[in-house]
CSV table of C-alpha atoms and ligand atoms in Angstrom, one decimal:
chain,number,residue,atom,x,y,z
A,1,MET,CA,0.0,0.0,0.0
A,2,ASN,CA,1.4,3.4,-1.0
A,3,LEU,CA,1.4,5.4,2.2
A,4,ILE,CA,4.0,8.1,1.4
A,5,SER,CA,1.7,11.1,0.8
A,6,LYS,CA,-0.1,13.5,3.0
A,7,SER,CA,-3.5,12.7,1.4
A,8,VAL,CA,-3.2,9.0,1.9
A,9,VAL,CA,-2.0,9.4,5.5
A,10,LYS,CA,-5.0,11.7,6.2
A,11,GLN,CA,-7.4,9.2,4.5
A,12,VAL,CA,-6.1,6.3,6.5
A,13,LEU,CA,-6.4,8.2,9.8
A,14,ASP,CA,-9.9,9.4,8.9
A,15,LYS,CA,-11.0,5.9,8.1
A,16,TYR,CA,-10.0,4.8,11.6
A,17,GLN,CA,-11.3,8.0,13.1
A,18,VAL,CA,-8.0,9.0,14.7
A,19,ARG,CA,-5.9,12.2,14.8
A,20,PRO,CA,-2.2,12.5,15.1
A,21,LEU,CA,-1.2,12.5,18.8
A,22,LYS,CA,1.2,15.3,19.7
A,23,ARG,CA,2.1,13.6,23.0
A,24,LEU,CA,3.3,10.5,21.1
A,25,GLY,CA,5.3,12.6,18.7
A,26,GLN,CA,3.2,11.5,15.7
A,27,ASN,CA,4.6,13.4,12.7
A,28,PHE,CA,4.2,11.0,9.8
A,29,LEU,CA,6.7,10.8,7.0
A,30,VAL,CA,5.1,12.0,3.7
A,31,ASN,CA,8.1,12.7,1.5
A,32,LYS,CA,9.3,10.0,-1.0
A,33,LYS,CA,12.8,11.4,-1.3
A,34,ALA,CA,13.2,11.4,2.5
A,35,LEU,CA,12.0,7.8,2.7
A,36,ASN,CA,14.5,6.8,-0.1
A,37,ASP,CA,17.3,8.6,1.7
A,38,PHE,CA,16.5,6.9,4.9
A,39,ILE,CA,16.2,3.4,3.3
A,40,ASN,CA,19.6,3.9,1.6
A,41,ALA,CA,21.2,5.0,4.9
A,42,CYS,CA,20.0,1.7,6.5
A,43,ASP,CA,22.1,-0.2,3.9
A,44,LEU,CA,19.8,-3.2,4.3
A,45,ARG,CA,20.8,-6.9,3.6
A,46,LYS,CA,18.5,-9.9,3.0
A,47,SER,CA,19.8,-11.4,6.2
A,48,ASP,CA,19.1,-8.4,8.4
A,49,VAL,CA,16.9,-8.4,11.5
A,50,VAL,CA,15.6,-4.9,12.0
A,51,LEU,CA,13.9,-3.5,15.0
A,52,GLU,CA,11.8,-0.4,14.1
A,53,ILE,CA,10.8,2.0,16.8
A,54,GLY,CA,7.5,3.8,16.3
A,55,PRO,CA,6.3,2.4,12.9
A,56,GLY,CA,3.1,4.5,13.0
A,57,LEU,CA,1.1,3.5,9.8
A,58,GLY,CA,3.9,1.3,8.6
A,59,THR,CA,5.3,3.6,5.9
A,60,ILE,CA,9.0,2.8,6.6
A,61,THR,CA,8.2,-0.7,7.8
A,62,GLN,CA,6.9,-2.0,4.5
A,63,GLU,CA,9.9,-0.7,2.6
A,64,ILE,CA,12.3,-2.3,5.0
A,65,ALA,CA,10.4,-5.5,5.1
A,66,LYS,CA,10.8,-5.9,1.3
A,67,LYS,CA,14.6,-5.9,1.7
A,68,VAL,CA,15.3,-7.9,4.9
A,69,LYS,CA,14.6,-11.1,6.7
A,70,THR,CA,12.5,-9.8,9.6
A,71,VAL,CA,11.2,-6.5,10.9
A,72,ILE,CA,10.2,-6.3,14.6
A,73,ALA,CA,8.1,-3.1,14.9
A,74,ILE,CA,7.5,-1.7,18.3
A,75,GLU,CA,4.6,0.8,18.5
A,76,LYS,CA,3.2,2.3,21.7
A,77,ASP,CA,-0.2,3.4,20.2
A,78,LYS,CA,-2.7,0.5,20.0
A,79,LYS,CA,-4.6,2.2,17.3
A,80,MET,CA,-1.6,2.4,15.0
A,81,CYS,CA,-1.0,-1.4,15.6
A,82,GLU,CA,-4.6,-2.0,14.5
A,83,ILE,CA,-4.1,0.2,11.4
A,84,MET,CA,-0.8,-1.7,10.5
A,85,LYS,CA,-2.8,-5.0,10.4
A,86,GLU,CA,-4.4,-3.5,7.3
A,87,THR,CA,-1.6,-1.5,5.7
A,88,LEU,CA,1.0,-4.3,6.1
A,89,SER,CA,-1.3,-7.2,5.4
A,90,ASP,CA,0.5,-8.4,2.3
A,91,LEU,CA,3.9,-8.8,4.0
A,92,ASN,CA,4.6,-11.8,6.2
A,93,ASN,CA,8.0,-11.0,7.8
A,94,ILE,CA,6.8,-8.2,10.2
A,95,GLU,CA,6.1,-8.8,13.9
A,96,ILE,CA,4.2,-5.9,15.4
A,97,ILE,CA,4.6,-5.4,19.2
A,98,ASN,CA,2.3,-3.0,21.0
A,99,GLN,CA,4.6,-1.7,23.6
A,100,ASP,CA,6.6,1.3,24.8
A,101,VAL,CA,10.1,0.8,23.4
A,102,LEU,CA,11.6,2.1,26.7
A,103,LYS,CA,10.0,-0.8,28.5
A,104,ILE,CA,11.5,-3.6,26.4
A,105,PHE,CA,14.6,-3.3,28.5
A,106,ASN,CA,12.7,-4.2,31.6
A,107,SER,CA,12.2,-7.8,30.5
A,108,GLN,CA,14.8,-10.0,29.0
A,109,PHE,CA,15.7,-8.4,25.7
A,110,SER,CA,17.1,-11.2,23.6
A,111,ILE,CA,17.5,-10.2,20.0
A,112,SER,CA,21.0,-10.3,18.7
A,113,ASN,CA,22.8,-9.2,15.6
A,114,TYR,CA,20.2,-6.6,14.7
A,115,LYS,CA,19.8,-3.0,13.5
A,116,VAL,CA,17.6,-0.4,15.1
A,117,VAL,CA,15.8,2.1,12.9
A,118,GLY,CA,13.0,4.6,13.2
A,119,ASN,CA,11.6,8.0,12.7
A,120,LEU,CA,11.8,8.7,16.4
A,121,PRO,CA,9.2,10.6,18.4
A,122,PHE,CA,11.1,13.7,19.5
A,123,TYR,CA,10.3,13.2,23.2
A,124,ILE,CA,12.2,10.0,23.6
A,125,THR,CA,15.3,10.5,21.3
A,126,ALA,CA,17.9,10.7,24.0
A,127,PRO,CA,16.7,7.9,26.3
A,128,VAL,CA,16.2,5.5,23.3
A,129,ILE,CA,19.7,6.1,22.1
A,130,ARG,CA,21.1,5.8,25.6
A,131,LYS,CA,19.3,2.5,26.3
A,132,PHE,CA,20.4,0.8,23.1
A,133,LEU,CA,24.0,1.9,23.7
A,134,GLU,CA,24.0,0.8,27.4
A,135,THR,CA,22.4,-2.6,26.8
A,136,LYS,CA,24.6,-5.7,26.7
A,137,ASN,CA,22.8,-6.6,23.5
A,138,GLN,CA,23.9,-3.6,21.5
A,139,PRO,CA,22.6,-3.3,17.9
A,140,LYS,CA,25.1,-3.4,15.0
A,141,GLU,CA,23.9,0.0,13.8
A,142,MET,CA,21.2,2.5,14.6
A,143,ILE,CA,19.7,4.7,11.9
A,144,PHE,CA,17.2,7.4,13.0
A,145,MET,CA,15.4,10.5,11.9
A,146,ILE,CA,15.7,13.0,14.7
A,147,GLN,CA,15.6,16.7,15.3
A,148,LYS,CA,18.4,18.4,13.4
A,149,GLU,CA,19.8,20.3,16.5
A,150,VAL,CA,19.9,17.1,18.5
A,151,GLY,CA,21.7,15.3,15.7
A,152,GLN,CA,24.3,18.0,15.5
A,153,ARG,CA,24.7,18.0,19.3
A,154,ILE,CA,25.3,14.3,19.3
A,155,CYS,CA,28.0,14.6,16.6
A,156,ALA,CA,29.7,17.7,18.0
A,157,LYS,CA,33.4,17.9,18.5
A,158,PRO,CA,35.4,20.0,21.0
A,159,PRO,CA,34.9,22.9,21.8
A,160,LYS,CA,31.2,22.1,21.4
A,161,MET,CA,30.9,18.9,23.4
A,162,SER,CA,28.0,18.3,25.7
A,163,LEU,CA,27.0,15.5,28.1
A,164,LEU,CA,24.9,14.0,25.3
A,165,ALA,CA,27.8,14.1,22.8
A,166,VAL,CA,30.2,12.4,25.3
A,167,SER,CA,27.6,9.8,26.3
A,168,VAL,CA,27.0,8.7,22.7
A,169,GLN,CA,30.6,9.0,21.5
A,170,PHE,CA,31.9,7.0,24.5
A,171,TYR,CA,30.0,4.0,23.0
A,172,ALA,CA,29.7,4.7,19.3
A,173,LYS,CA,30.6,6.7,16.2
A,174,PRO,CA,27.7,8.9,15.3
A,175,LYS,CA,27.4,10.5,11.8
A,176,ILE,CA,24.9,12.9,10.2
A,177,VAL,CA,23.9,11.3,6.9
A,178,SER,CA,21.6,14.1,5.5
A,179,TYR,CA,19.2,16.8,6.5
A,180,LEU,CA,15.4,16.6,6.0
A,181,PRO,CA,13.2,19.7,5.7
A,182,LYS,CA,10.3,19.9,8.2
A,183,ASN,CA,7.8,19.6,5.4
A,184,SER,CA,8.9,16.0,4.9
A,185,PHE,CA,6.4,15.2,7.8
A,186,TRP,CA,2.7,15.7,8.5
A,187,PRO,CA,1.7,17.3,10.8
A,188,GLN,CA,4.7,19.5,10.1
A,189,PRO,CA,7.0,19.8,13.2
A,190,LYS,CA,8.5,23.2,14.2
A,191,VAL,CA,12.0,22.2,13.4
A,192,ASN,CA,14.0,20.4,10.6
A,193,SER,CA,15.3,16.9,11.0
A,194,THR,CA,18.3,14.8,10.2
A,195,ILE,CA,19.1,11.2,9.4
A,196,ILE,CA,21.8,10.1,11.8
A,197,LYS,CA,23.7,6.8,11.8
A,198,ILE,CA,25.2,5.6,15.1
A,199,ILE,CA,27.6,2.7,15.0
A,200,PRO,CA,28.5,1.1,18.3
A,201,GLN,CA,32.3,0.5,18.7
A,202,LYS,CA,34.3,-1.9,20.7
A,203,GLN,CA,34.5,-0.7,24.3
A,204,THR,CA,37.5,1.0,25.8
A,205,ILE,CA,38.4,-0.8,29.0
A,206,VAL,CA,37.3,1.7,31.6
A,207,ASN,CA,34.8,1.6,34.4
A,208,ALA,CA,31.7,3.1,32.7
A,209,LYS,CA,30.0,4.0,36.0
A,210,LEU,CA,33.1,6.0,37.2
A,211,PHE,CA,33.5,7.5,33.7
A,212,PHE,CA,30.0,9.0,33.8
A,213,GLU,CA,30.5,10.2,37.3
A,214,VAL,CA,33.5,12.1,36.2
A,215,VAL,CA,31.9,13.4,33.0
A,216,LYS,CA,28.7,14.5,34.8
A,217,ALA,CA,30.8,16.3,37.4
A,218,GLY,CA,32.7,18.1,34.7
A,219,PHE,CA,29.5,19.2,33.0
A,220,ALA,CA,27.6,20.1,36.2
A,221,HIS,CA,27.9,23.8,35.2
A,222,PRO,CA,29.1,23.8,31.6
A,223,ARG,CA,30.1,27.5,31.7
A,224,LYS,CA,32.3,27.0,34.8
A,225,GLN,CA,36.0,25.9,34.7
A,226,LEU,CA,36.7,22.2,35.1
A,227,ARG,CA,38.8,22.8,38.2
A,228,ASN,CA,35.7,24.1,40.0
A,229,ASN,CA,33.2,21.6,38.7
A,230,LEU,CA,35.3,18.5,39.4
A,231,SER,CA,36.6,19.5,42.8
A,232,LYS,CA,33.2,20.4,44.0
A,233,ARG,CA,31.3,17.4,42.7
A,234,LEU,CA,34.0,14.8,43.3
A,235,LYS,CA,34.8,16.3,46.7
A,236,MET,CA,38.5,16.6,45.8
A,237,ASN,CA,40.5,19.6,47.0
A,238,LYS,CA,41.4,22.2,44.3
A,239,GLU,CA,45.1,21.6,44.3
A,240,LYS,CA,44.7,17.9,43.8
A,241,THR,CA,42.2,18.4,41.1
A,242,GLU,CA,44.6,20.8,39.3
A,243,GLN,CA,47.4,18.3,39.5
A,244,TRP,CA,45.1,15.5,38.2
A,245,LEU,CA,44.1,17.7,35.2
A,246,LEU,CA,47.6,18.9,34.4
A,247,ARG,CA,48.9,15.3,34.5
A,248,ASN,CA,46.4,14.6,31.7
A,249,ASN,CA,47.5,17.6,29.7
A,250,ILE,CA,44.3,19.5,30.5
A,251,GLN,CA,44.4,23.1,31.7
A,252,PRO,CA,42.4,23.5,35.0
A,253,ASN,CA,40.6,26.6,33.6
A,254,GLN,CA,39.3,24.7,30.5
A,255,ARG,CA,35.6,24.0,30.2
A,256,ALA,CA,34.1,20.6,29.9
A,257,GLU,CA,32.9,21.3,26.4
A,258,THR,CA,36.5,21.5,25.1
A,259,LEU,CA,37.5,17.9,26.2
A,260,LYS,CA,37.6,14.9,23.8
A,261,VAL,CA,36.1,11.6,24.9
A,262,GLN,CA,39.7,10.3,25.3
A,263,ASP,CA,40.4,13.1,27.8
A,264,TRP,CA,37.6,11.9,30.0
A,265,ILE,CA,38.8,8.3,29.6
A,266,ASN,CA,42.3,9.4,30.7
A,267,LEU,CA,40.8,11.3,33.7
A,268,THR,CA,38.8,8.2,34.7
A,269,LYS,CA,41.8,6.0,34.5
A,270,THR,CA,43.9,8.3,36.7
A,271,ILE,CA,41.4,9.4,39.3
A,272,LYS,CA,42.5,6.8,41.8
A,273,MET,CA,46.0,8.3,41.9
A,274,ASN,CA,44.7,11.3,43.8
B,301,SAM,N1,7.3,5.7,11.5
B,301,SAM,C1,6.1,6.5,11.2
B,301,SAM,C2,6.4,7.5,10.1
B,301,SAM,O1,7.6,7.7,9.8
B,301,SAM,O2,5.5,8.0,9.4
B,301,SAM,C3,5.7,7.3,12.5
B,301,SAM,C4,6.8,8.1,13.1
B,301,SAM,S1,6.2,9.2,14.4
B,301,SAM,C5,7.5,10.4,14.3
B,301,SAM,C6,6.6,8.3,15.9
B,301,SAM,C7,5.9,7.1,16.2
B,301,SAM,O3,6.4,6.5,17.4
B,301,SAM,C8,4.4,7.2,16.3
B,301,SAM,O4,3.7,6.2,15.6
B,301,SAM,C9,4.1,7.0,17.8
B,301,SAM,O5,2.9,6.5,18.2
B,301,SAM,C10,5.3,6.1,18.2
B,301,SAM,N2,5.7,6.1,19.6
B,301,SAM,C11,5.7,7.2,20.4
B,301,SAM,N3,6.2,6.9,21.6
B,301,SAM,C12,6.6,5.6,21.6
B,301,SAM,C13,7.2,4.7,22.5
B,301,SAM,N4,7.6,5.1,23.7
B,301,SAM,N5,7.4,3.4,22.1
B,301,SAM,C14,7.1,3.0,20.8
B,301,SAM,N6,6.5,3.8,19.9
B,301,SAM,C15,6.3,5.1,20.3
């Protein structure tokens, strides 16, 4: 079923007497080029198992299903799941799960060797990315449509790092694939979007819990100098904090946003020496 047009999306929703729900971030994809760009970015193989977050009416789902082994589509809105039974009825390799994606991690989450994709609802972008990076069962790749500014923040480099950028880049290599104008979606969101690809990397051997304690301390007040943030939050005296930073070739008056992920790893590895 051809779903990639504003009029068809409206017709389907009318038929089921539903309206797009703002609280679930329902901005449906209605632009063919954006859909093609997204499918190309997913670089799909016949053997792929793909987990799609928020399939909505199934617009992306059906294109993916034609190219892969299985699609597991997780949709929170029961009504959308009902609609997909119709829109995806001629494909038999799609499993629709009516659930909140953030809850799949509560039970045993046992898919392996999979890709995660989706036109993400804006309100869960950061927690979704974080959960999939922190799980033992990391995906091979994640390809998402997200807000342009959030995509740029995730891919930032020093001196524009943020807690979000460090958190993602600690686990993975993120890359902006392309930009999508806001009129690619209906209802039209307020901001433009981007296609982002996030590829998990082999983990550096460092205590992740301690790493994030140090990073969060550093970013506690991003406008303040590292010396102050770290000594206050980690309860370390200023002189020791300065020595610790200098030993890692970091100036005590630098700000957290100027540090590379490797600087944070070095700080984590040497914190015990204080
Ligand atoms: N994939 C469709 C498309 O591109 O047209 C819909 C994308 S829309 C931006 C986001 C979808 O995610 C909606 O269908 C919404 O109901 C669903 N959704 C919102 N929160 C969710 C959650 N926590 N878990 C799973 N799906 C969710």
